[in-house]
Amino acid sequence: MEWRVPLSDVDMDEEEIQAVTSVLKSKWLTMGEVTQRFEQAFAEYLGVRHAFAVSNATVALHLANAALGIGPGDEVIVPSLTFVATANAVRYTGAKAIFADITGDFDLDISPGAIVAAITPATKAITVMHYAGFTCDMPAISDIAYQHGLAVIEDAAHAPGTELDGKKAGTFGDVGCFSFFSNKNLVTGEGGMIVTDRDDLAEKIRLMRSHGMTTLTWDRHKGHAYSYDVVTLGYNYRIDEMRAALGRVQLSKLARNNTRRGKITARYWEAFAGTNLTLPFRNSRGRSAFHIFPIILPRGVNRLGFIDNLRAKGVQTSIHYPPVHQFSYYREQYPGIKLPITEDVAAREVTLPLYPTMSDEQVEIVIAAVLSALDEAS
């Protein structure tokens, strides 16, 4: 279908093409110098000691759990209103994902109170997800983690550039994980980054990212080593030079593009302020990366009918997210879980188009389509 306004789009131009072409001409395609430069630039941008580019954010989350020593018999508290990878990464280690409710329909992040209620003697870590690019209540969550001796993993897939109290998302906890998927704020197609200030975790991540090997192909190519040892069970979670090249260019555009996303979000908030829509995060803490724009429909409005109405007007929408605890696999693994706020909000959430290359005309098309659909639903 030809959308008048797609859900998302990619800001790429000749600069990215030249960056990738340069890599291809170099004939060094696997992880090497370009990746190292991308990692250094990303670490400097966040103000963090260590950054490791990986093949996607899911493996970043897996490495975060594994590096923290999480395994069978352990529990990790996670949100359910998130992409399934947040919970899957816990399961990969053999640990149990414990789902906690969100704060409310104006704050779709994990609730500090629900975290406290979920803590048991088996709890080893808390994973937060900064929904839509709006930070969780990290001061409260950090205090909870400190009081109970728990690690904190930040799923910052929505939040490159998000800030709270002068700190960027991904740097509050022990480990931060970022996504560079094609609909994200910083795009490499597939790809991700895992960051930490802890030297001990950085060494484990460095080894586990590439088969537990003490040296990499690039090290041997540069003459820094002749062979290698394997000192731990590792994985092939590396990124390649083409995607790292894209990442370097995209990082240079991130601040500008996040600003544009913020302006579109402000226009949406203004246009919908007088409706019966709930507008999450309108009075949010910190500075957002404005990854997506969620709205919560009034009770009684047929969501599929609303979505179809916008579709007929050429406006693409989505749902973020079907709750993880309601998927068949997790219902079978953990029967009987009830998260009333998550379930209520998730049943009424619709995500509107939001991307930095979106024109003012397209923004107004979306606004008009939403207002019309609301009128027809009332």
Short mmCIF file of C-alpha atoms in Angstrom, two decimals:
data_model
loop_
_atom_site.label_atom_id
_atom_site.label_comp_id
_atom_site.label_asym_id
_atom_site.label_seq_id
_atom_site.Cartn_x
_atom_site.Cartn_y
_atom_site.Cartn_z
CA MET A 1 0.00 0.00 0.00
CA GLU A 2 1.14 3.54 -0.77
CA TRP A 3 0.92 5.42 2.54
CA ARG A 4 0.38 9.17 2.55
CA VAL A 5 2.09 9.05 5.94
CA PRO A 6 4.03 5.90 6.86
CA LEU A 7 4.62 4.97 10.47
CA SER A 8 8.37 5.64 10.19
CA ASP A 9 11.01 6.49 7.63
CA VAL A 10 14.79 6.62 7.48
CA ASP A 11 16.90 9.79 7.27
CA MET A 12 19.67 8.66 4.93
CA ASP A 13 21.41 10.49 2.12
CA GLU A 14 24.64 10.63 0.17
CA GLU A 15 26.75 10.78 3.34
CA GLU A 16 25.71 7.27 4.39
CA ILE A 17 26.19 5.98 0.85
CA GLN A 18 29.72 7.37 0.75
CA ALA A 19 30.53 5.94 4.19
CA VAL A 20 29.47 2.43 3.18
CA THR A 21 31.15 2.74 -0.23
CA SER A 22 34.39 3.67 1.52
CA VAL A 23 34.19 0.48 3.57
CA LEU A 24 33.53 -1.63 0.48
CA LYS A 25 36.50 -0.06 -1.29
CA SER A 26 38.72 -0.84 1.69
CA LYS A 27 37.80 -4.54 1.35
CA TRP A 28 37.80 -4.94 5.14
CA LEU A 29 34.17 -5.76 5.88
CA THR A 30 34.21 -7.52 9.23
CA MET A 31 34.54 -5.76 12.58
CA GLY A 32 37.60 -3.51 12.52
CA GLU A 33 38.74 0.11 12.64
CA VAL A 34 35.44 1.67 11.55
CA THR A 35 33.63 -0.23 14.29
CA GLN A 36 36.18 0.91 16.85
CA ARG A 37 35.67 4.53 15.84
CA PHE A 38 31.90 4.14 16.07
CA GLU A 39 32.23 2.64 19.54
CA GLN A 40 34.52 5.44 20.68
CA ALA A 41 32.19 8.13 19.34
CA PHE A 42 29.14 6.51 20.95
CA ALA A 43 30.93 6.17 24.30
CA GLU A 44 31.96 9.82 24.17
CA TYR A 45 28.42 10.87 23.26
CA LEU A 46 27.02 9.06 26.29
CA GLY A 47 29.89 9.92 28.60
CA VAL A 48 30.49 6.25 29.38
CA ARG A 49 33.75 4.29 29.66
CA HIS A 50 32.97 1.31 27.44
CA ALA A 51 30.81 0.76 24.35
CA PHE A 52 30.62 -2.43 22.27
CA ALA A 53 28.83 -2.53 18.92
CA VAL A 54 26.86 -5.73 18.39
CA SER A 55 24.65 -7.31 15.76
CA ASN A 56 21.37 -6.18 17.37
CA ALA A 57 19.86 -5.01 20.64
CA THR A 58 18.56 -8.47 21.54
CA VAL A 59 22.08 -9.85 21.78
CA ALA A 60 23.08 -6.73 23.73
CA LEU A 61 20.41 -7.59 26.30
CA HIS A 62 21.56 -11.21 26.37
CA LEU A 63 25.17 -10.15 26.92
CA ALA A 64 24.06 -7.78 29.69
CA ASN A 65 22.31 -10.57 31.57
CA ALA A 66 25.10 -13.06 30.94
CA ALA A 67 27.87 -10.66 31.97
CA LEU A 68 26.07 -10.04 35.25
CA GLY A 69 26.16 -13.77 35.93
CA ILE A 70 22.41 -14.22 35.74
CA GLY A 71 21.38 -17.83 35.26
CA PRO A 72 19.12 -20.70 36.37
CA GLY A 73 17.47 -20.03 39.71
CA ASP A 74 17.71 -16.25 39.34
CA GLU A 75 14.89 -13.81 38.72
CA VAL A 76 15.00 -10.56 36.75
CA ILE A 77 12.18 -8.04 37.05
CA VAL A 78 11.09 -6.72 33.63
CA PRO A 79 8.21 -4.70 32.16
CA SER A 80 5.60 -6.46 30.05
CA LEU A 81 4.81 -3.36 27.95
CA THR A 82 7.92 -3.75 25.82
CA PHE A 83 9.24 -5.67 22.84
CA VAL A 84 9.53 -9.36 23.67
CA ALA A 85 13.35 -9.29 23.47
CA THR A 86 13.50 -7.58 26.87
CA ALA A 87 12.10 -10.71 28.50
CA ASN A 88 13.56 -13.23 26.06
CA ALA A 89 17.09 -12.13 26.94
CA VAL A 90 16.45 -13.17 30.54
CA ARG A 91 15.14 -16.57 29.42
CA TYR A 92 18.23 -17.17 27.26
CA THR A 93 20.27 -17.41 30.47
CA GLY A 94 17.88 -19.88 32.10
CA ALA A 95 16.65 -17.25 34.56
CA LYS A 96 13.02 -16.33 35.19
CA ALA A 97 11.48 -13.08 33.94
CA ILE A 98 9.24 -11.51 36.58
CA PHE A 99 6.78 -9.06 35.03
CA ALA A 100 5.98 -5.78 36.76
CA ASP A 101 3.18 -3.35 35.96
CA ILE A 102 3.57 0.13 34.49
CA THR A 103 2.90 3.35 36.41
CA GLY A 104 -0.29 4.40 34.60
CA ASP A 105 -1.80 5.60 31.36
CA PHE A 106 0.14 8.89 31.53
CA ASP A 107 3.44 7.10 32.32
CA LEU A 108 3.94 3.84 30.43
CA ASP A 109 7.28 3.03 32.08
CA ILE A 110 7.75 0.32 34.67
CA SER A 111 6.43 1.30 38.12
CA PRO A 112 8.95 1.58 40.98
CA GLY A 113 6.23 0.41 43.36
CA ALA A 114 5.55 -2.65 41.23
CA ILE A 115 9.28 -3.40 41.17
CA VAL A 116 9.44 -3.39 44.97
CA ALA A 117 6.42 -5.69 45.16
CA ALA A 118 8.08 -8.16 42.77
CA ILE A 119 11.38 -8.52 44.66
CA THR A 120 12.09 -11.95 46.16
CA PRO A 121 15.24 -13.61 47.55
CA ALA A 122 15.87 -14.92 44.02
CA THR A 123 15.83 -11.47 42.40
CA LYS A 124 19.19 -10.58 40.89
CA ALA A 125 18.47 -7.64 38.58
CA ILE A 126 15.93 -5.12 37.34
CA THR A 127 15.56 -4.44 33.62
CA VAL A 128 13.90 -1.15 32.72
CA MET A 129 12.77 -0.04 29.25
CA HIS A 130 12.55 3.68 28.52
CA TYR A 131 9.26 3.51 26.63
CA ALA A 132 8.96 5.87 23.62
CA GLY A 133 12.22 7.53 24.66
CA PHE A 134 10.94 8.82 28.02
CA THR A 135 13.08 7.84 30.98
CA CYS A 136 11.87 5.61 33.73
CA ASP A 137 12.05 7.03 37.25
CA MET A 138 15.72 6.17 37.48
CA PRO A 139 16.45 7.92 40.80
CA ALA A 140 13.75 5.84 42.50
CA ILE A 141 14.71 2.63 40.68
CA SER A 142 18.41 3.14 41.41
CA ASP A 143 17.59 3.57 45.10
CA ILE A 144 15.54 0.36 45.07
CA ALA A 145 18.39 -1.51 43.39
CA TYR A 146 20.93 -0.18 45.89
CA GLN A 147 18.78 -1.05 48.90
CA HIS A 148 18.27 -4.61 47.70
CA GLY A 149 21.70 -5.23 46.17
CA LEU A 150 20.36 -5.62 42.63
CA ALA A 151 21.91 -4.90 39.25
CA VAL A 152 20.13 -2.59 36.79
CA ILE A 153 19.96 -3.22 33.04
CA GLU A 154 18.63 -0.41 30.86
CA ASP A 155 16.85 -1.35 27.67
CA ALA A 156 17.45 1.97 25.92
CA ALA A 157 16.32 0.80 22.49
CA HIS A 158 13.92 3.78 22.32
CA ALA A 159 16.21 6.24 24.03
CA PRO A 160 19.49 7.24 22.33
CA GLY A 161 19.88 10.86 23.40
CA THR A 162 17.30 10.78 26.20
CA GLU A 163 18.51 12.62 29.31
CA LEU A 164 17.51 12.95 32.95
CA ASP A 165 19.31 15.16 35.46
CA GLY A 166 22.24 15.62 33.09
CA LYS A 167 22.75 11.89 32.51
CA LYS A 168 21.91 10.08 29.32
CA ALA A 169 19.69 7.02 29.25
CA GLY A 170 21.76 3.86 29.27
CA THR A 171 24.25 5.23 31.80
CA PHE A 172 22.19 5.03 35.02
CA GLY A 173 22.42 1.28 35.51
CA ASP A 174 25.17 -1.31 35.37
CA VAL A 175 24.62 -1.91 31.65
CA GLY A 176 22.77 -0.06 28.88
CA CYS A 177 21.54 -1.61 25.62
CA PHE A 178 20.65 0.25 22.42
CA SER A 179 18.96 -0.72 19.16
CA PHE A 180 19.82 0.53 15.67
CA PHE A 181 16.96 -1.27 13.89
CA SER A 182 15.48 0.42 10.83
CA ASN A 183 12.71 2.24 12.73
CA LYS A 184 14.93 3.56 15.51
CA ASN A 185 16.35 7.05 16.10
CA LEU A 186 19.82 5.92 14.99
CA VAL A 187 19.57 3.47 12.09
CA THR A 188 21.97 0.82 10.77
CA GLY A 189 19.38 -1.71 9.56
CA GLU A 190 20.29 -4.31 12.14
CA GLY A 191 22.70 -3.47 14.93
CA GLY A 192 23.00 -2.39 18.52
CA MET A 193 25.33 -1.22 21.26
CA ILE A 194 25.99 -2.32 24.83
CA VAL A 195 27.59 0.17 27.21
CA THR A 196 28.91 0.12 30.76
CA ASP A 197 31.11 2.03 33.17
CA ARG A 198 32.15 -1.18 34.95
CA ASP A 199 35.54 -2.47 33.84
CA ASP A 200 34.76 -6.00 35.04
CA LEU A 201 31.60 -6.22 32.94
CA ALA A 202 33.35 -4.65 29.95
CA GLU A 203 35.97 -7.39 29.90
CA LYS A 204 33.30 -10.11 30.04
CA ILE A 205 31.28 -8.45 27.27
CA ARG A 206 34.37 -8.01 25.09
CA LEU A 207 35.13 -11.73 25.30
CA MET A 208 31.58 -13.05 25.03
CA ARG A 209 30.80 -10.89 22.00
CA SER A 210 33.23 -12.90 19.87
CA HIS A 211 33.41 -16.56 20.87
CA GLY A 212 35.37 -15.93 24.07
CA MET A 213 38.48 -15.26 21.97
CA THR A 214 41.36 -13.27 23.44
CA THR A 215 42.19 -11.60 20.09
CA LEU A 216 40.14 -10.81 17.00
CA THR A 217 40.80 -11.12 13.27
CA TRP A 218 41.43 -7.36 13.11
CA ASP A 219 44.12 -7.62 15.81
CA ARG A 220 45.90 -10.33 13.87
CA HIS A 221 45.50 -8.43 10.59
CA LYS A 222 47.22 -5.42 12.17
CA GLY A 223 50.03 -7.62 13.47
CA HIS A 224 49.14 -7.20 17.14
CA ALA A 225 48.76 -10.96 17.70
CA TYR A 226 49.52 -14.25 15.94
CA SER A 227 47.02 -16.59 17.57
CA TYR A 228 44.31 -16.62 20.22
CA ASP A 229 42.92 -18.51 23.16
CA VAL A 230 39.26 -19.12 24.04
CA VAL A 231 38.80 -18.36 27.73
CA THR A 232 35.01 -18.40 28.15
CA LEU A 233 31.87 -19.55 26.37
CA GLY A 234 31.17 -16.83 23.85
CA TYR A 235 28.94 -16.00 20.90
CA ASN A 236 29.16 -14.50 17.44
CA TYR A 237 27.44 -11.21 18.28
CA ARG A 238 29.69 -8.92 16.24
CA ILE A 239 28.60 -6.07 14.00
CA ASP A 240 30.23 -5.45 10.59
CA GLU A 241 32.04 -2.43 9.15
CA MET A 242 29.23 -1.40 6.79
CA ARG A 243 26.73 -1.01 9.60
CA ALA A 244 29.32 0.66 11.82
CA ALA A 245 29.93 3.16 9.03
CA LEU A 246 26.20 3.88 8.86
CA GLY A 247 26.15 4.26 12.64
CA ARG A 248 28.89 6.88 12.66
CA VAL A 249 27.00 9.07 10.19
CA GLN A 250 23.68 8.50 11.92
CA LEU A 251 25.18 9.45 15.29
CA SER A 252 26.17 12.83 13.82
CA LYS A 253 22.51 13.39 12.87
CA LEU A 254 20.99 12.15 16.13
CA ALA A 255 20.65 15.42 18.03
CA ARG A 256 19.13 17.22 15.05
CA ASN A 257 16.72 14.41 14.32
CA ASN A 258 15.66 14.06 17.95
CA THR A 259 14.91 17.79 17.99
CA ARG A 260 12.68 17.41 14.94
CA ARG A 261 10.91 14.46 16.58
CA GLY A 262 10.32 16.66 19.62
CA LYS A 263 8.75 19.43 17.53
CA ILE A 264 6.37 16.96 15.87
CA THR A 265 5.47 15.54 19.28
CA ALA A 266 4.74 19.02 20.62
CA ARG A 267 2.43 19.69 17.65
CA TYR A 268 0.58 16.44 18.27
CA TRP A 269 0.17 17.25 21.97
CA GLU A 270 -1.16 20.69 21.09
CA ALA A 271 -3.61 19.37 18.50
CA PHE A 272 -4.99 16.57 20.68
CA ALA A 273 -5.07 18.43 24.00
CA GLY A 274 -8.80 19.16 23.76
CA THR A 275 -9.84 15.62 22.80
CA ASN A 276 -10.72 12.63 24.96
CA LEU A 277 -7.46 10.94 24.05
CA THR A 278 -4.96 10.19 26.81
CA LEU A 279 -1.53 11.56 25.88
CA PRO A 280 1.19 9.65 27.76
CA PHE A 281 4.31 11.51 28.92
CA ARG A 282 2.98 14.98 28.15
CA ASN A 283 4.32 16.09 31.53
CA SER A 284 7.40 13.91 31.47
CA ARG A 285 10.66 14.01 33.36
CA GLY A 286 13.92 14.81 31.61
CA ARG A 287 14.51 15.26 27.90
CA SER A 288 13.14 12.58 25.59
CA ALA A 289 14.47 11.11 22.36
CA PHE A 290 10.81 11.07 21.17
CA HIS A 291 11.10 7.66 19.53
CA ILE A 292 7.38 6.97 19.03
CA PHE A 293 4.12 8.82 19.69
CA PRO A 294 1.60 6.71 21.62
CA ILE A 295 -2.02 7.70 22.23
CA ILE A 296 -4.51 5.91 24.48
CA LEU A 297 -8.02 5.68 23.08
CA PRO A 298 -11.06 6.28 25.29
CA ARG A 299 -12.71 3.18 26.66
CA GLY A 300 -15.44 2.00 24.34
CA VAL A 301 -13.71 3.07 21.12
CA ASN A 302 -13.09 0.15 18.77
CA ARG A 303 -9.34 0.20 18.28
CA LEU A 304 -9.28 -1.89 15.10
CA GLY A 305 -12.01 0.32 13.64
CA PHE A 306 -10.01 3.42 14.56
CA ILE A 307 -6.86 1.97 12.96
CA ASP A 308 -8.78 1.00 9.81
CA ASN A 309 -10.23 4.50 9.63
CA LEU A 310 -6.73 6.01 9.61
CA ARG A 311 -5.57 3.39 7.14
CA ALA A 312 -8.34 4.41 4.73
CA LYS A 313 -6.98 7.97 4.94
CA GLY A 314 -3.46 6.77 4.10
CA VAL A 315 -2.07 7.00 7.65
CA GLN A 316 -0.14 4.01 8.95
CA THR A 317 -0.28 3.17 12.65
CA SER A 318 0.96 0.44 14.95
CA ILE A 319 0.55 -0.96 18.47
CA HIS A 320 3.33 -0.72 21.07
CA TYR A 321 3.03 -3.31 22.48
CA PRO A 322 1.01 -6.47 22.91
CA PRO A 323 1.95 -7.29 26.53
CA VAL A 324 4.69 -9.90 26.68
CA HIS A 325 3.06 -11.85 29.50
CA GLN A 326 0.02 -12.45 27.28
CA PHE A 327 1.95 -14.15 24.45
CA SER A 328 1.35 -17.90 24.19
CA TYR A 329 4.89 -18.85 25.24
CA TYR A 330 4.83 -16.73 28.38
CA ARG A 331 1.28 -17.75 29.30
CA GLU A 332 2.48 -21.36 29.20
CA GLN A 333 5.67 -20.63 31.14
CA TYR A 334 4.08 -18.30 33.72
CA PRO A 335 0.33 -18.93 33.90
CA GLY A 336 -1.99 -16.66 35.83
CA ILE A 337 -0.05 -13.38 35.63
CA LYS A 338 -2.25 -10.30 35.91
CA LEU A 339 -0.98 -6.78 35.26
CA PRO A 340 -4.16 -4.68 35.28
CA ILE A 341 -2.69 -1.33 34.27
CA THR A 342 -0.52 -2.79 31.51
CA GLU A 343 -3.42 -4.83 30.16
CA ASP A 344 -5.83 -1.90 30.18
CA VAL A 345 -3.42 0.52 28.49
CA ALA A 346 -2.12 -2.01 25.96
CA ALA A 347 -5.67 -2.75 24.79
CA ARG A 348 -6.25 0.94 23.96
CA GLU A 349 -2.83 2.12 22.72
CA VAL A 350 -2.23 3.26 19.14
CA THR A 351 1.08 4.55 17.81
CA LEU A 352 0.98 7.44 15.33
CA PRO A 353 3.63 8.24 12.68
CA LEU A 354 6.74 9.98 13.98
CA TYR A 355 10.05 10.35 12.17
CA PRO A 356 12.49 13.21 11.53
CA THR A 357 11.90 13.54 7.77
CA MET A 358 8.14 13.89 8.30
CA SER A 359 6.90 17.10 6.68
CA ASP A 360 4.64 19.63 8.39
CA GLU A 361 1.99 18.74 5.80
CA GLN A 362 2.18 15.06 6.78
CA VAL A 363 1.85 15.97 10.45
CA GLU A 364 -1.34 17.87 9.68
CA ILE A 365 -2.66 14.94 7.63
CA VAL A 366 -2.23 12.69 10.67
CA ILE A 367 -3.88 15.20 13.00
CA ALA A 368 -6.87 15.65 10.71
CA ALA A 369 -7.23 11.87 10.28
CA VAL A 370 -7.16 11.26 14.04
CA LEU A 371 -9.68 14.00 14.80
CA SER A 372 -11.98 12.70 12.06
CA ALA A 373 -11.71 9.13 13.32
CA LEU A 374 -12.52 10.25 16.84
CA ASP A 375 -15.59 12.12 15.62
CA GLU A 376 -16.79 9.06 13.74
CA ALA A 377 -16.20 6.84 16.79
CA SER A 378 -18.18 9.06 19.15
#
